[in-house]
CSV table of C-alpha atoms and ligand atoms in Angstrom, one decimal:
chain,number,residue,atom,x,y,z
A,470,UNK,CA,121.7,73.1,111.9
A,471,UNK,CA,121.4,75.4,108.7
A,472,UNK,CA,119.6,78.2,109.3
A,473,UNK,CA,117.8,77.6,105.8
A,474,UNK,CA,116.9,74.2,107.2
A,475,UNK,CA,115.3,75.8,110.8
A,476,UNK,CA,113.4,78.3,109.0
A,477,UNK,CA,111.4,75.7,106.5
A,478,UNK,CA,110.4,74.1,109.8
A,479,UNK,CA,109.4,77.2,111.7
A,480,UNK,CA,107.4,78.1,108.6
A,481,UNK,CA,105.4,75.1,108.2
A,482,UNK,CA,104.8,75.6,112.3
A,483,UNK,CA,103.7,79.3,111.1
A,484,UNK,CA,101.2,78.1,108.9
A,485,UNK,CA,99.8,75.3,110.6
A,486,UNK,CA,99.0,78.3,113.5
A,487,UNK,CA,97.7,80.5,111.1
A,488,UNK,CA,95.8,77.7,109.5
A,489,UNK,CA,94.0,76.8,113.0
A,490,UNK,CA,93.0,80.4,114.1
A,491,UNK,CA,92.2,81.8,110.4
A,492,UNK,CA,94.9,83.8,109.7
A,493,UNK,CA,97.0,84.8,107.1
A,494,UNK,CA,100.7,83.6,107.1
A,495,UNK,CA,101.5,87.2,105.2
A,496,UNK,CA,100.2,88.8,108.4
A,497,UNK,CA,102.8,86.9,110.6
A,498,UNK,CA,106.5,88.5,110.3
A,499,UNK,CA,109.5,86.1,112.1
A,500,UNK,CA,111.8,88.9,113.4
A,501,UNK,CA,115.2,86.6,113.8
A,502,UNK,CA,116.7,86.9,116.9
A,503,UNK,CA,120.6,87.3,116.7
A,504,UNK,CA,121.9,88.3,120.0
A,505,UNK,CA,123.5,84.8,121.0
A,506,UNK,CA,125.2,84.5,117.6
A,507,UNK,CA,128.3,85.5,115.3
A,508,UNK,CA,127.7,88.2,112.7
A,509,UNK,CA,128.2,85.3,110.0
A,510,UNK,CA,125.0,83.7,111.5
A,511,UNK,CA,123.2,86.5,111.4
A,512,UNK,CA,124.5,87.2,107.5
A,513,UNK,CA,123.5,83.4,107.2
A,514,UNK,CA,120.2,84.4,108.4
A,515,UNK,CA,119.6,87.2,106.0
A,516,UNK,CA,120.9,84.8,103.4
A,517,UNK,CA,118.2,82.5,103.9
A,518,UNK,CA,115.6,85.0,103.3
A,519,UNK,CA,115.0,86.6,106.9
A,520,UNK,CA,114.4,89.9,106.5
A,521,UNK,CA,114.3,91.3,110.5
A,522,UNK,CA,116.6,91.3,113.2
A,523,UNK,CA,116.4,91.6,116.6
A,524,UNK,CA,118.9,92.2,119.4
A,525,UNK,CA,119.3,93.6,122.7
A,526,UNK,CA,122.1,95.3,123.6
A,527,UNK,CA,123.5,98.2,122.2
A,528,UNK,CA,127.2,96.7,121.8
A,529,UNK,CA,125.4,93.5,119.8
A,530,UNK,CA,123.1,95.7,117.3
A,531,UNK,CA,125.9,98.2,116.7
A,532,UNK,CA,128.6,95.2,115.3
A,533,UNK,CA,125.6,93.6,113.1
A,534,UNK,CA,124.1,97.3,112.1
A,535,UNK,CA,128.3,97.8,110.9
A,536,UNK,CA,128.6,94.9,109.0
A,537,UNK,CA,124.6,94.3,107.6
A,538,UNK,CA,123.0,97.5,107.5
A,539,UNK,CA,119.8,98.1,105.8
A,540,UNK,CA,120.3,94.3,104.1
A,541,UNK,CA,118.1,93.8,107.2
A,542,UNK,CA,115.1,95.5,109.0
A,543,UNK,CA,116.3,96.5,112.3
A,544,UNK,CA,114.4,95.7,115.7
A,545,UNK,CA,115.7,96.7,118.9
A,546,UNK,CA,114.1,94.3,121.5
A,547,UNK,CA,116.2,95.0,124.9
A,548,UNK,CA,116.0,97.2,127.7
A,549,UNK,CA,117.1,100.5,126.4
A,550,UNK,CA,119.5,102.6,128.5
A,551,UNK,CA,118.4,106.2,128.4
A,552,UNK,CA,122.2,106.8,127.8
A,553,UNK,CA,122.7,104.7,125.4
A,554,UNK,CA,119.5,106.1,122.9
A,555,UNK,CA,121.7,108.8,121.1
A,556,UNK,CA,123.9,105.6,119.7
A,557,UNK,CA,121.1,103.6,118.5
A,558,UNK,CA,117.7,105.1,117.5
A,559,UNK,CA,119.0,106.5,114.3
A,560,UNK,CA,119.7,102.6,113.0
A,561,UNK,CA,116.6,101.2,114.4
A,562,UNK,CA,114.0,100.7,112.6
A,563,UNK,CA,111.1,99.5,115.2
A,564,UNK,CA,111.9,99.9,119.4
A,565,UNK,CA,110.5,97.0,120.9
A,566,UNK,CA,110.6,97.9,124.4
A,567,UNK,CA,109.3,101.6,124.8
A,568,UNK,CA,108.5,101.3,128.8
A,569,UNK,CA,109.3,105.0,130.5
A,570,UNK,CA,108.4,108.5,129.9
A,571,UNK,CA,111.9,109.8,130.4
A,572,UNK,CA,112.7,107.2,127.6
A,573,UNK,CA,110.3,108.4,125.4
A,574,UNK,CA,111.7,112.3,126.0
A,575,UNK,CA,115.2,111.1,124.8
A,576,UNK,CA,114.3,109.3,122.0
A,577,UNK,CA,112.0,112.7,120.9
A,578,UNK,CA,115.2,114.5,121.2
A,579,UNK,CA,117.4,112.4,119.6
A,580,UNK,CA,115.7,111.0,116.5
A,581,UNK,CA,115.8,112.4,112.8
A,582,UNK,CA,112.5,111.3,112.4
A,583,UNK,CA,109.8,109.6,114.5
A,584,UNK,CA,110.7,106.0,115.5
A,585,UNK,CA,108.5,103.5,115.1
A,586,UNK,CA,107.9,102.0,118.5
A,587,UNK,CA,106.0,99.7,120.3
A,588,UNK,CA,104.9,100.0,123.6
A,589,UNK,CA,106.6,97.1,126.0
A,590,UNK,CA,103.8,95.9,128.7
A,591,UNK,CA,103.8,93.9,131.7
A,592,UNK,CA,100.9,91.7,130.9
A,593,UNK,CA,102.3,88.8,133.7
A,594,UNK,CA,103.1,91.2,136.5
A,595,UNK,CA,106.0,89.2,137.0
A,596,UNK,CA,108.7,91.5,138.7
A,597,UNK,CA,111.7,90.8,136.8
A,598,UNK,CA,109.8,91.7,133.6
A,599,UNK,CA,110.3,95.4,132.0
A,600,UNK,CA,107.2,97.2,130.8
A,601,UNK,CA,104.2,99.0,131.8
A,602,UNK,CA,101.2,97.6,133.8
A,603,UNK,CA,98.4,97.2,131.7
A,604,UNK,CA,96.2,99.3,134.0
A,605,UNK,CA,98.3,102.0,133.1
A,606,UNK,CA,98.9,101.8,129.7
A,607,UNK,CA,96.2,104.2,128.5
A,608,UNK,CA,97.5,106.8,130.3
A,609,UNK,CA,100.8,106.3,129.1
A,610,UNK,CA,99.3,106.2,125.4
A,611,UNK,CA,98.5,109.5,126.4
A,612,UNK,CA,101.4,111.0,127.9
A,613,UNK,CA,103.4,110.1,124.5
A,614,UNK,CA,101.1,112.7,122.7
A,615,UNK,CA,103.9,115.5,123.9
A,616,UNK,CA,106.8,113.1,122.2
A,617,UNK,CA,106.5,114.1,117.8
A,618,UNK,CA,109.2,111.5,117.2
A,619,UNK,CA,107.8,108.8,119.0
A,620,UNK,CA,105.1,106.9,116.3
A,621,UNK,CA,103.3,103.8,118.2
A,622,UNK,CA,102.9,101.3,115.9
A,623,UNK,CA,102.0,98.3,118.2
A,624,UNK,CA,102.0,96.5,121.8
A,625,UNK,CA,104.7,93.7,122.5
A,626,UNK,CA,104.8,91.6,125.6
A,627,UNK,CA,107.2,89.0,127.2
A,628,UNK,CA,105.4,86.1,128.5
A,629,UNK,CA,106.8,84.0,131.4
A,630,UNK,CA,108.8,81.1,131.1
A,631,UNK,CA,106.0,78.6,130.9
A,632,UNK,CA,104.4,75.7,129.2
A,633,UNK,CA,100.8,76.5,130.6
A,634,UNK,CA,99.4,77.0,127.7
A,635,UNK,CA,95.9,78.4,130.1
A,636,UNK,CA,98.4,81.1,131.2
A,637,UNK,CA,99.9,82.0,128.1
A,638,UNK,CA,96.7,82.3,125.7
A,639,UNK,CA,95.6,84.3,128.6
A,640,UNK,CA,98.9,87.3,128.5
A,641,UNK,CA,98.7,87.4,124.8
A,642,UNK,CA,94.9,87.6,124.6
A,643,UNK,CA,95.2,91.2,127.2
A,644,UNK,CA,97.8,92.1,124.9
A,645,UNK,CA,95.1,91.9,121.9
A,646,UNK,CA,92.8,93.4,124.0
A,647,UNK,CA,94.6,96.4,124.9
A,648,UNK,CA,96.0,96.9,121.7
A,649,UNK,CA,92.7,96.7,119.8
A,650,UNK,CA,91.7,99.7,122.6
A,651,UNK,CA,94.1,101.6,121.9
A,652,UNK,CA,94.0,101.4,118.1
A,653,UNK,CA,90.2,102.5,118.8
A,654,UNK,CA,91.1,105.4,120.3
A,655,UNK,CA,92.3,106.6,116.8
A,656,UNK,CA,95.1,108.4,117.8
A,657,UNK,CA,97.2,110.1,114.6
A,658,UNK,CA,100.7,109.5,116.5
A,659,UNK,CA,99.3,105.5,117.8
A,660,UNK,CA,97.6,103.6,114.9
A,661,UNK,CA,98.7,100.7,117.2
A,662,UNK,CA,98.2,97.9,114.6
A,663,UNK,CA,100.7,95.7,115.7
A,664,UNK,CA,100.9,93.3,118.6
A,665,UNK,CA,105.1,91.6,119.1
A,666,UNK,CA,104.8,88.7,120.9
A,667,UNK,CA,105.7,85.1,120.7
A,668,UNK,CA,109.2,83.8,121.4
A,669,UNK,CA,111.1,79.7,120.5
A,670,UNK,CA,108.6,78.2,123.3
A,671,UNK,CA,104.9,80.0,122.6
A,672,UNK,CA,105.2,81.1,119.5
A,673,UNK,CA,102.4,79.1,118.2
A,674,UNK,CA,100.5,80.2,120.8
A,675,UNK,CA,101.1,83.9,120.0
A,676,UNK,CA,99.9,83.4,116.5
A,677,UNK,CA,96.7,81.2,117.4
A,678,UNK,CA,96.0,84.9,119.7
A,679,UNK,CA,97.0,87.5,117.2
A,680,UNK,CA,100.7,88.1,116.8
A,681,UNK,CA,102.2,90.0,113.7
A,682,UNK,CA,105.7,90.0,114.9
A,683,UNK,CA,107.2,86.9,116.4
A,684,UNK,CA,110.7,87.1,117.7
A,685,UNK,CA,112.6,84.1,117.1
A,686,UNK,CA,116.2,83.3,118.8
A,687,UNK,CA,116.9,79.8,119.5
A,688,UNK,CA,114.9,77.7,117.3
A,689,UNK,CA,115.7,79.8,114.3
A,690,UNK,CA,119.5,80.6,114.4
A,691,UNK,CA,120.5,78.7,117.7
A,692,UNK,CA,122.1,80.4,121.1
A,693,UNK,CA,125.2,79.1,121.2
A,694,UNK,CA,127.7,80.7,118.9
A,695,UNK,CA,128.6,77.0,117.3
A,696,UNK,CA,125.6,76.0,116.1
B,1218,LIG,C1,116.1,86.6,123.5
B,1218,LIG,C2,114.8,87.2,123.2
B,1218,LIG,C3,113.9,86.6,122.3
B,1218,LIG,C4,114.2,85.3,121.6
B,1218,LIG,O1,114.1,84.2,122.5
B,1218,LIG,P1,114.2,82.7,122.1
B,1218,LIG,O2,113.5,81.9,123.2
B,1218,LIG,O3,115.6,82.3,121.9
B,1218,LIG,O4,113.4,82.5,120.8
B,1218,LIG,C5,112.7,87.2,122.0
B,1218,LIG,N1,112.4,88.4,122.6
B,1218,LIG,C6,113.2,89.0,123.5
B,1218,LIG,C7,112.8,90.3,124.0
B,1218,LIG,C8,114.4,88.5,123.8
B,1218,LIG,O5,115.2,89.1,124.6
């Protein structure tokens, strides 16, 4: 499938989502996830008018940051290695997965500027999932006071592999809710406007509970590199 032709169709799913919950499409960004695919796809991608990129590993973002560059808005949406920081956060343009003090300390030492990041939490507890538990998030809000280079803009989530809808609407609803808290707190270095959440199989879902970022692997570009 083109990736012209998946993206009409995820639009029109976009803005029958924001239709239902009163939204504005405008206010819903598709960050395309290319960490399955060729460097072509992704060009493809950017092509057909997607403007973010997502990937996860540093190998990944570093061959598609060579060829693309600032073509694209860059989101970093993987586990970051503390080692591997000093490679990456001056390409970046949003961290998606800001879990750990000791991350935020290398990433304060090794950015130019402050990097726009958002804050990963573990809204399903699930144990395989990075991020912090919600009951600690304000604290970590907090802690990241002591970090200039670290800028919160928002909250992003992961939510389990699931088609209980109950469930889902439930993760991505806290998310809201702690995000909303934490943008009341009126913090100068965590205006915290922005909630990332929403993959190929809830995305819908994500929208219908407030997403602004949506990150979008296979249903938009496919996770094989053939397709
Ligand atoms: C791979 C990945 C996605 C995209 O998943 P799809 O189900 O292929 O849309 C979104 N977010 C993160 C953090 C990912 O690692």
């Amino acid at each position: 499938m083109l990736v012209k032709d998946n993206l009409n169709v995820l639009n029109q799913k976009i803005e029958k989502a924001c239709l239902k919950s009163g939204r504005a499409t405008e206010d819903v960004s598709i960050i395309g996830v290319t960490k399955y695919v060729s460097i072509q796809r992704a060009k493809e991608a950017i092509d057909a008018g997607v403007q973010h990129l997502g990937e996860n590993r540093d190998e990944g973002f570093l061959a598609k940051f060579e060829e693309i560059g600032s073509n694209a808005t860059w989101h970093y949406i993987g586990n970051l290695q503390t080692r591997k920081v000093k490679s990456v956060i001056n390409k970046v343009d949003y961290l998606h997965s800001l879990d750990r003090l000791s991350l935020a300390k290398e990433i304060d030492k090794r950015a130019n500027a402050p990097v726009l990041c958002f804050v990963q939490v573990n809204v399903s507890g699930e144990e395989s999932k990075q991020g912090i538990a919600p009951e600690h998030i304000i604290e970590f809000i907090k802690e990241l006071a002591h970090f200039p280079n670290i800028k919160v803009v928002g909250l992003m989530t992961m939510a389990p592999y699931s088609s209980d809808e109950v469930l889902l609407r439930t993760i991505f609803r806290k998310l809201r809710v702690l995000r909303d808290e934490i943008k009341n707190l009126n913090l100068d270095y965590a205006p915290c406007q922005e909630l990332s959440m929403g993959m190929s199989n809830d995305f819908e879902l994500a929208i219908e509970e407030g997403a602004t970022y949506i990150r979008i692997g296979t249903s938009l570009v496919g996770n094989k590199e053939e397709e």
